[in-house]
XYZ file of C-alpha atoms in Angstrom:
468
model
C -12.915 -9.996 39.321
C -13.266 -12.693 36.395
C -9.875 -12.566 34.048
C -10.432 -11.127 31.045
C -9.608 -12.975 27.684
C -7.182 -10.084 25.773
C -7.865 -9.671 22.096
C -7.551 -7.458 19.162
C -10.367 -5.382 17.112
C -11.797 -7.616 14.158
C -9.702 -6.495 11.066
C -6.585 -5.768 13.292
C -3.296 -7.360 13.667
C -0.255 -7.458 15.848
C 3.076 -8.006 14.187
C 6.202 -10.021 16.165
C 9.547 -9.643 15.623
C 9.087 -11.729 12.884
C 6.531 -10.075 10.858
C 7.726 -6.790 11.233
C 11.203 -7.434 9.806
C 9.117 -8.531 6.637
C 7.448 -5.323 6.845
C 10.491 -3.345 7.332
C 11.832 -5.231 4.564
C 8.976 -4.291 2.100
C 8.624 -0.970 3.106
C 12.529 -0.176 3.048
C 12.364 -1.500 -1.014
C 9.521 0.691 -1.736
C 10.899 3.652 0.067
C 14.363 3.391 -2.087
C 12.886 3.620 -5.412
C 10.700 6.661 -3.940
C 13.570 8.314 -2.588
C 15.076 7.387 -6.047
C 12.605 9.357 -8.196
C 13.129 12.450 -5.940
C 10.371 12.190 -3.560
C 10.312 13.409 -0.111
C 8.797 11.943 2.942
C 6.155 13.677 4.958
C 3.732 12.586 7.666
C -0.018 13.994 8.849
C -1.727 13.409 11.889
C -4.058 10.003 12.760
C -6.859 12.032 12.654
C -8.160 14.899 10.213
C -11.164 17.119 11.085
C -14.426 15.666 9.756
C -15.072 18.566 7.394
C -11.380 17.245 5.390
C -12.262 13.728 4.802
C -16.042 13.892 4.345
C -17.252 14.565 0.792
C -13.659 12.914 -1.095
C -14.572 9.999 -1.175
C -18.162 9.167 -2.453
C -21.432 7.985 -0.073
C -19.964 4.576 0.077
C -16.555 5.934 1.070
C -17.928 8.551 3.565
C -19.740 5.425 5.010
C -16.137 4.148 6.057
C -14.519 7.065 7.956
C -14.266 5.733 11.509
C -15.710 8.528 13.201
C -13.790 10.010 16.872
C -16.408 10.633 19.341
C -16.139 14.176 20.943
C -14.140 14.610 24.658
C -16.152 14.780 27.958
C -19.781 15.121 27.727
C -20.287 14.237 24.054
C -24.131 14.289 24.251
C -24.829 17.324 25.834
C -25.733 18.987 22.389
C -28.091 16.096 21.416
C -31.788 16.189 22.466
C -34.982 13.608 21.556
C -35.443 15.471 18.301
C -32.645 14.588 17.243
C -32.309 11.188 18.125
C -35.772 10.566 16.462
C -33.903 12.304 13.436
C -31.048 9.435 12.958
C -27.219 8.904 13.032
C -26.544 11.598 9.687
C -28.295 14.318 11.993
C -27.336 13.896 15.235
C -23.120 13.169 13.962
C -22.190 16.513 13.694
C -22.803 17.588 17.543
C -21.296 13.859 18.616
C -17.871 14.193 16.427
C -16.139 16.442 14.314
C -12.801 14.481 14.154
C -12.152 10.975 11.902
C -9.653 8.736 11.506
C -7.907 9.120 8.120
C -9.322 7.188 5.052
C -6.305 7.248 2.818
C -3.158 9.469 2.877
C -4.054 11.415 -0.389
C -6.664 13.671 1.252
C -4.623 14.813 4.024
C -1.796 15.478 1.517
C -3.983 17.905 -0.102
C -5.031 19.202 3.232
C -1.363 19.636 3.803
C -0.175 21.400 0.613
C -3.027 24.034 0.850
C -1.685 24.998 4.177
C 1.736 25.076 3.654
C 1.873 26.219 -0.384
C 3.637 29.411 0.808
C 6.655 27.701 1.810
C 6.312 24.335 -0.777
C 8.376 24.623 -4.068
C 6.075 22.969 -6.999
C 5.963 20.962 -8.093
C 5.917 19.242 -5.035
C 6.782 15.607 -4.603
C 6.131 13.549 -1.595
C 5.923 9.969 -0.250
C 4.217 8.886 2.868
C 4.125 5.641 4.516
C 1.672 5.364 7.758
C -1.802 3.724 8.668
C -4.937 4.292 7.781
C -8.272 2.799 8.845
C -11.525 2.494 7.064
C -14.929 0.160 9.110
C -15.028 -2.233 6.508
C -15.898 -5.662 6.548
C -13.217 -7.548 7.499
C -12.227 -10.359 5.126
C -8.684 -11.778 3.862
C -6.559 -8.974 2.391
C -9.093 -6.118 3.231
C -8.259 -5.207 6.730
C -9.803 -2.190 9.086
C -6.509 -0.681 10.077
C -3.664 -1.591 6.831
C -0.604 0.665 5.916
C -0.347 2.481 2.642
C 3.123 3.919 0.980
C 1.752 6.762 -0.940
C 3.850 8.683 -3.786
C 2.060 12.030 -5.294
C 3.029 14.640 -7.114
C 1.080 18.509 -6.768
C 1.718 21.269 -9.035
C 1.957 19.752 -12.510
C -0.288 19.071 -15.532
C 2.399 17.028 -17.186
C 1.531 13.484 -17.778
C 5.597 12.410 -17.392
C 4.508 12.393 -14.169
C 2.072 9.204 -15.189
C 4.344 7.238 -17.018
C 7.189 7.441 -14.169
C 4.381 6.140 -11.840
C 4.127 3.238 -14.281
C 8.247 3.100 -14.301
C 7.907 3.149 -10.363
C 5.043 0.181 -9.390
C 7.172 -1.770 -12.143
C 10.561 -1.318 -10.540
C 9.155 -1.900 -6.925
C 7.372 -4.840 -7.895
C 10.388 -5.999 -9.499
C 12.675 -5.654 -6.492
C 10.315 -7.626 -4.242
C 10.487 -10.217 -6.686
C 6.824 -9.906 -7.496
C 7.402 -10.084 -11.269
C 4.134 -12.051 -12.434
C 1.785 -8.960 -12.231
C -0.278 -6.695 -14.147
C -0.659 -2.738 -13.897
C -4.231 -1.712 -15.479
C -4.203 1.400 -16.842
C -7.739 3.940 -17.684
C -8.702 7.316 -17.823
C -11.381 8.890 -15.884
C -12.364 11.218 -18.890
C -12.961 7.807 -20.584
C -15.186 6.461 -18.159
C -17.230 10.146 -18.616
C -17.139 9.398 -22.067
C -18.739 6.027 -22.357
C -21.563 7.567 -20.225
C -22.241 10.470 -23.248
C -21.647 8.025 -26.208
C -24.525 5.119 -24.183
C -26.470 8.385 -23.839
C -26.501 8.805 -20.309
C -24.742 12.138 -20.066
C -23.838 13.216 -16.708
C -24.099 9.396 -15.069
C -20.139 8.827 -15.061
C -20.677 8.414 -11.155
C -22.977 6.263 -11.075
C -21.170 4.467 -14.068
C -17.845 4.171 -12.023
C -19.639 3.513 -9.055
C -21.021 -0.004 -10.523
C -18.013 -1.030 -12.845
C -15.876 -0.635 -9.820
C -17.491 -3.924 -8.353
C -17.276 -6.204 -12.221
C -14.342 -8.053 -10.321
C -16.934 -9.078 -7.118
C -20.288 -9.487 -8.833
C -19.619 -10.467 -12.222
C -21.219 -8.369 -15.731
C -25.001 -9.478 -15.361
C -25.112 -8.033 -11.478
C -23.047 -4.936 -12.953
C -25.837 -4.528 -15.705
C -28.385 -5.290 -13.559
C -27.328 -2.151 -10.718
C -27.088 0.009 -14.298
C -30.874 -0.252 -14.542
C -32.508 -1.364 -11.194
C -30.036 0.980 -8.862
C -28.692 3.426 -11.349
C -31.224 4.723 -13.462
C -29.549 3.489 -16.905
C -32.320 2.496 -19.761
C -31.515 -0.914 -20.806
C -30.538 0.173 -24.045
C -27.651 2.419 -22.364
C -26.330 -0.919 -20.791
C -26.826 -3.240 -23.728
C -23.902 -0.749 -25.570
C -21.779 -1.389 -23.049
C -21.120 -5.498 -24.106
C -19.033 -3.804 -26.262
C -16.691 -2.798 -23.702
C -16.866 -6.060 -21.648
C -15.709 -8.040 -24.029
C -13.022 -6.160 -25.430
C -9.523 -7.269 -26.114
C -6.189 -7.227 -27.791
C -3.266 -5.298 -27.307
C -2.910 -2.227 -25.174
C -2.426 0.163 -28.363
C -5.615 -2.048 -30.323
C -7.860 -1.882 -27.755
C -7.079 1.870 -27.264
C -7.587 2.069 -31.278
C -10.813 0.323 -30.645
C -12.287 2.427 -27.902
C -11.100 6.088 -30.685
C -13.589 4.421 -32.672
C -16.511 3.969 -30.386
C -15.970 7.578 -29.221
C -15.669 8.607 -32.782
C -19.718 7.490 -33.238
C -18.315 4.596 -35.107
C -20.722 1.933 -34.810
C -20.153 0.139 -37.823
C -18.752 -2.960 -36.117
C -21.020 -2.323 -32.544
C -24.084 -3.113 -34.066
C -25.832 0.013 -31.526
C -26.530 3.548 -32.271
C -23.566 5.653 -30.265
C -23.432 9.632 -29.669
C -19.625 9.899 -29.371
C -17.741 11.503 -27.043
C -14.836 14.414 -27.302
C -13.914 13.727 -23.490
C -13.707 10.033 -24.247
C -11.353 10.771 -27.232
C -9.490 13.026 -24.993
C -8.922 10.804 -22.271
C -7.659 7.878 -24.841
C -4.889 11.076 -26.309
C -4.054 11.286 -22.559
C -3.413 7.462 -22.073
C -1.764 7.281 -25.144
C 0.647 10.260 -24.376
C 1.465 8.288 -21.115
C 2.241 5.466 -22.708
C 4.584 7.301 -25.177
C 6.375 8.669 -22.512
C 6.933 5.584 -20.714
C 8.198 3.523 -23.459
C 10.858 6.604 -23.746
C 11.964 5.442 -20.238
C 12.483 2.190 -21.191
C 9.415 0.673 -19.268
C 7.997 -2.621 -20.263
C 4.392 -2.774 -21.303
C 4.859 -6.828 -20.843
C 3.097 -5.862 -18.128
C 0.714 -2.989 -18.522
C -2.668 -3.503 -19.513
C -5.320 -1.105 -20.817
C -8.882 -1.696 -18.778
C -11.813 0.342 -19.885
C -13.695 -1.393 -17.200
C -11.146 0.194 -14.444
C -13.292 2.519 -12.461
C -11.411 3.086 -9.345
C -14.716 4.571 -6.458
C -13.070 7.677 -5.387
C -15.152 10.302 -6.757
C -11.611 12.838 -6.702
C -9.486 11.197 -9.824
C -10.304 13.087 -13.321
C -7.387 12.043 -14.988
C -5.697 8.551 -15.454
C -6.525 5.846 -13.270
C -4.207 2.799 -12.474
C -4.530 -0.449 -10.325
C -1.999 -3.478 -9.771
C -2.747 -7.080 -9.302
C -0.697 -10.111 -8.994
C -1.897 -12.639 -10.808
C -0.491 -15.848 -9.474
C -1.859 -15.454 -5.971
C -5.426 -15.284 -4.254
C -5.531 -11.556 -3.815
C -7.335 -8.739 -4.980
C -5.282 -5.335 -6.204
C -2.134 -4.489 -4.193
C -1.740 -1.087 -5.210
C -4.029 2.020 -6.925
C -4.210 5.554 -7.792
C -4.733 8.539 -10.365
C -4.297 11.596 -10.981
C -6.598 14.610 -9.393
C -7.137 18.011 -10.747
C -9.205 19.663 -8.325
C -8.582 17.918 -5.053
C -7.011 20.508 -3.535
C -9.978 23.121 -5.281
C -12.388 21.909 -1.987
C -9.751 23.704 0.000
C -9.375 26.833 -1.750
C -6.677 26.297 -3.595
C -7.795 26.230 -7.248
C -6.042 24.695 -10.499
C -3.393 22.592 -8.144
C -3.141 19.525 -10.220
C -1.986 16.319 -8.538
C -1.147 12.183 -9.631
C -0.300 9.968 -7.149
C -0.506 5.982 -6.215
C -0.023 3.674 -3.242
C 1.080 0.512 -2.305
C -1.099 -1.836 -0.098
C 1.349 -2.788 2.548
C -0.440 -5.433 4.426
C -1.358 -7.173 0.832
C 2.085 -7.248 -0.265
C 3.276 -8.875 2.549
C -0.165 -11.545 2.374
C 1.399 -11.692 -1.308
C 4.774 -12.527 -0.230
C 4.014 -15.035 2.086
C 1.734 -16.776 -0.306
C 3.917 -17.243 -3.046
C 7.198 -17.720 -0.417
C 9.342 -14.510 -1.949
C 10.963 -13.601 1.230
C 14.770 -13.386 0.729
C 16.250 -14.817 3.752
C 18.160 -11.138 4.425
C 14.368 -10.306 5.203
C 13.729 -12.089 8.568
C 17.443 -12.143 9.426
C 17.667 -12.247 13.557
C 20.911 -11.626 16.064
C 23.714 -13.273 13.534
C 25.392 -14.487 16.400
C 24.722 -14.993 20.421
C 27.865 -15.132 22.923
C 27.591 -17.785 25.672
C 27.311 -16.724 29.491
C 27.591 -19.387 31.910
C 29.040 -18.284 34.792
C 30.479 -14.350 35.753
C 34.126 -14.744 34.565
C 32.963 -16.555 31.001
C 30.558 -13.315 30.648
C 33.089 -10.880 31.701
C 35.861 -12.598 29.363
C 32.928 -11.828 25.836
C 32.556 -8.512 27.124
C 34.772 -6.884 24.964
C 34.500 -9.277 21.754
C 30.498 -8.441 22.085
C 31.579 -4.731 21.762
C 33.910 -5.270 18.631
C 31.195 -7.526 17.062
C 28.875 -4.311 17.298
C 31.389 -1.969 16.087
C 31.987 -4.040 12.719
C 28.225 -3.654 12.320
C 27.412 -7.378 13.232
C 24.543 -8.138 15.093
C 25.302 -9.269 18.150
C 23.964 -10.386 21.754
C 25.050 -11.374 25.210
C 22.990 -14.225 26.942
C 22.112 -12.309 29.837
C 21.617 -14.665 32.424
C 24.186 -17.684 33.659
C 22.357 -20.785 32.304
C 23.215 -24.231 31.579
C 24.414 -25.312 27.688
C 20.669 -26.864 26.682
C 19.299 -23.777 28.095
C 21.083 -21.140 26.207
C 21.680 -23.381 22.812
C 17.458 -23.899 22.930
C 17.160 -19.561 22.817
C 19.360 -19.355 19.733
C 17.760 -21.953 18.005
C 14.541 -20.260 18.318
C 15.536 -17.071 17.951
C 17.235 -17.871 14.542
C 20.561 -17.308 15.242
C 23.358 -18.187 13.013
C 26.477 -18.420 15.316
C 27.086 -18.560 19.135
C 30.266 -17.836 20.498
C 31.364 -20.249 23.685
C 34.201 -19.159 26.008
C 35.481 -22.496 28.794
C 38.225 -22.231 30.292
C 40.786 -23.806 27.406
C 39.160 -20.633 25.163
C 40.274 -18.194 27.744
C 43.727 -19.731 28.406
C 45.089 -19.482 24.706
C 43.007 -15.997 24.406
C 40.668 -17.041 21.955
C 36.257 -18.167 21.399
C 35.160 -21.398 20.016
C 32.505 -20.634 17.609
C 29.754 -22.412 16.581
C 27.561 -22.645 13.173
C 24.404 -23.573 14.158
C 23.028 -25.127 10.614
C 25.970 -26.758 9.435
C 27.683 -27.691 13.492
C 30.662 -26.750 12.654
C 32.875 -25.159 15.298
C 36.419 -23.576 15.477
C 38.292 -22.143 18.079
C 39.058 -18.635 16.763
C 40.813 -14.961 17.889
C 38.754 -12.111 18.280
C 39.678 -10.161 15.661
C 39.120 -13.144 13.366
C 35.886 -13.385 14.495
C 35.133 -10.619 13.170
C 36.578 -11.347 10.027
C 34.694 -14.578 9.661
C 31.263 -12.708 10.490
C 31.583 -9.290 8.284
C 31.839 -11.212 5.310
């Protein structure tokens, strides 16, 4: 039998020792200021029934489940009619599980089935994989962790500006300071639609503005009319928006006067919009609150070209990029009001965001803000090199671990070169050697591997050195 060369699913990626303290270290700073803000952790199950996920997430979205063939015979429902029908007939008697999309979904799932027993409102975090068959490419990966922070249960938009105090904060503590958070509305998006007079084509609106960043304005416009059904009068009122800048508070003055009908300085005939203006009340509301909690709008930016594809947010919409490294947003969300409605549960309003963990740490390593606490190994590695040396660090190995230091044994009796070559490459900080003048006075050499200095030391003051 030929040998097989082992390898990993395009868009997939293992994680060493190395990588994963990174993680740890990025997910262990998000989780504090979660667990900061009050929110509780919670986890669902890898895979949801079909009937949760599809229908949450638009056509393109439901495109991306990963779909979980059914056990045993998983054909013996199909027959030639409905192969000669196509894939969207024949899924339903070949799988009626999928691999989660996001975590938002299944937190909805999860709330309607437990609401009995939840207190609202009802704040959660989650941190676990999800998996969606896109196309792999750098920073957009088939299988990437998400932190997730919602809140159920509440209409108040505090809940929106201490999501805007949160990404801040987080961002902050991983040292990612050059960023920007862009801020919309959903009900502003609907709004443009009825003042270009295309009521009722917010979807298809979103659906296209979503993609400015990849294909530019003309392609945007161009999908408008040739995919979308807009006339190309609707689109020629939307320069307008493209170009518009300023402030946070001038552009959202600007956009209460294109909702208002005022097209005094648009040069285009506008309907006006009450939605629209309601969705710029909302954002400014938000960002009333969050200047009361002392956030920074350095940097927050209004976008009326955020669009965000998930068909589920009706309320404020918010993305974060960093802007001094090649990568596209690193976290998203909004705020739902019906989510949970598709479930039974009616009038269960919900905000929530999540951070792209995989991004981040692409981020990090880009831009080198690792602290060195981050990817810190053993912090020190005792010597064995023959059986009475190893039985002699016994005990000191034992007192290293009950001060809380990281410590290890070499397991093995090896020669110096051997043993000094493993704690180089491992990363380690100290090792502790124990010949036969240590033993006869009672007391370790130890060695500091950067700097080469080494002192013959007690136990106990050892320990000392090491703890602080």
């Amino acid at each position: 039998m030929a040998k097989q060369k082992p390898s990993v699913p395009k868009g997939t990626r293992d994680f060493g020792p190395e990588q994963m303290a990174k993680r740890t270290y990025i997910l262990e700073t998000i989780k504090d200021v979660y667990k900061k803000y009050g929110f509780q952790n919670l986890e669902t199950p890898t895979m949801e029934n079909l009937s949760v996920l599809t229908g949450k997430y638009g056509d393109e979205g439901d495109q991306l489940l990963f779909k979980i063939v059914n056990s045993g015979d998983y054909l013996k429902k199909v027959n030639a009619d409905d192969l000669e029908k196509g894939a969207k007939h024949m899924l339903p008697k070949i799988s009626d599980k999928g691999l989660r999309y996001d975590l938002t979904v299944p937190f909805a799932r999860y709330v309607v089935m437990n609401q009995g027993t939840l207190s609202f409102p009802f704040k959660r975090y989650q941190v676990q994989p999800v998996w969606r068959a896109d196309r792999p490419q750098r920073g957009r990966y088939r299988e990437f962790y998400q932190c997730d922070a919602d809140v159920v249960g509440t209409d108040s938009l505090l809940c929106e500006a201490e999501i805007l105090a949160m990404m801040g904060e987080a961002l902050t503590n991983l040292q990612i300071t050059d960023h920007t958070i862009k801020l919309n509305n959903r009900k502003v998006l609907t709004g443009i639609a009825e003042a270009i007079g295309e009521n009722g084509k917010e979807s298809e609106l979103c659906v296209a503005i979503d993609k400015l960043d990849k294909i530019g304005v003309e392609k945007v416009k161009s999908e408008l009319i040739n995919e979308r059904g807009f006339s190309t009068s609707s689109v020629a009122r939307l320069d307008f928006l493209f170009d518009l800048n300023g402030s946070t508070r001038t552009k959202l003055g600007k956009m209460k006067e294109f909702f208002q009908g005022n097209d005094n300085f648009l040069n285009c005939s506008l309907v006006g919009s009450e939605i629209g203006l309601k969705g710029i009340k909302e954002l400014e509301e938000v960002l009333d609150f969050a200047e009361k909690l002392g956030v920074s709008f350095k940097n927050i930016e209004f976008d009326v070209t955020l669009a965000r594809g998930l068909s589920y947010y009706t309320g404020a919409i918010f993305e974060v990029k960093v802007n001094n490294a090649n990568m596209g947003s690193i976290s998203g969300g909004g705020r739902y009001d019906n989510l949970t409605g598709v479930f039974g549960l009616d009038g269960m309003s919900g905000v929530g965001f999540s951070f792209g963990v995989d991004r981040i740490y692409d981020v990090l390593e880009e831009l080198d803000l690792y602290p060195s606490s981050a990817v810190e190994t053993t912090k020190v590695m005792l010597t064995n090199f023959d059986d009475q040396g190893r039985d002699y660090s016994l005990p000191l190995l034992q007192k290293l671990r009950n001060a809380g230091i990281s410590a290890e044994l070499y397991p093995d009796n090896a020669k110096m070169k051997k043993q000094m070559n493993f704690a180089n490459k491992k990363g380690i900080q100290y090792v502790v050697l124990a010949w036969e003048d240590e033993m006869a006075q009672n007391k370790y050499s130890l060695k500091n591997m950067t700097t080469g200095e080494q002192n013959m030391l007690s136990a106990d003051e050892i320990v000392d050195l090491l703890k602080g």
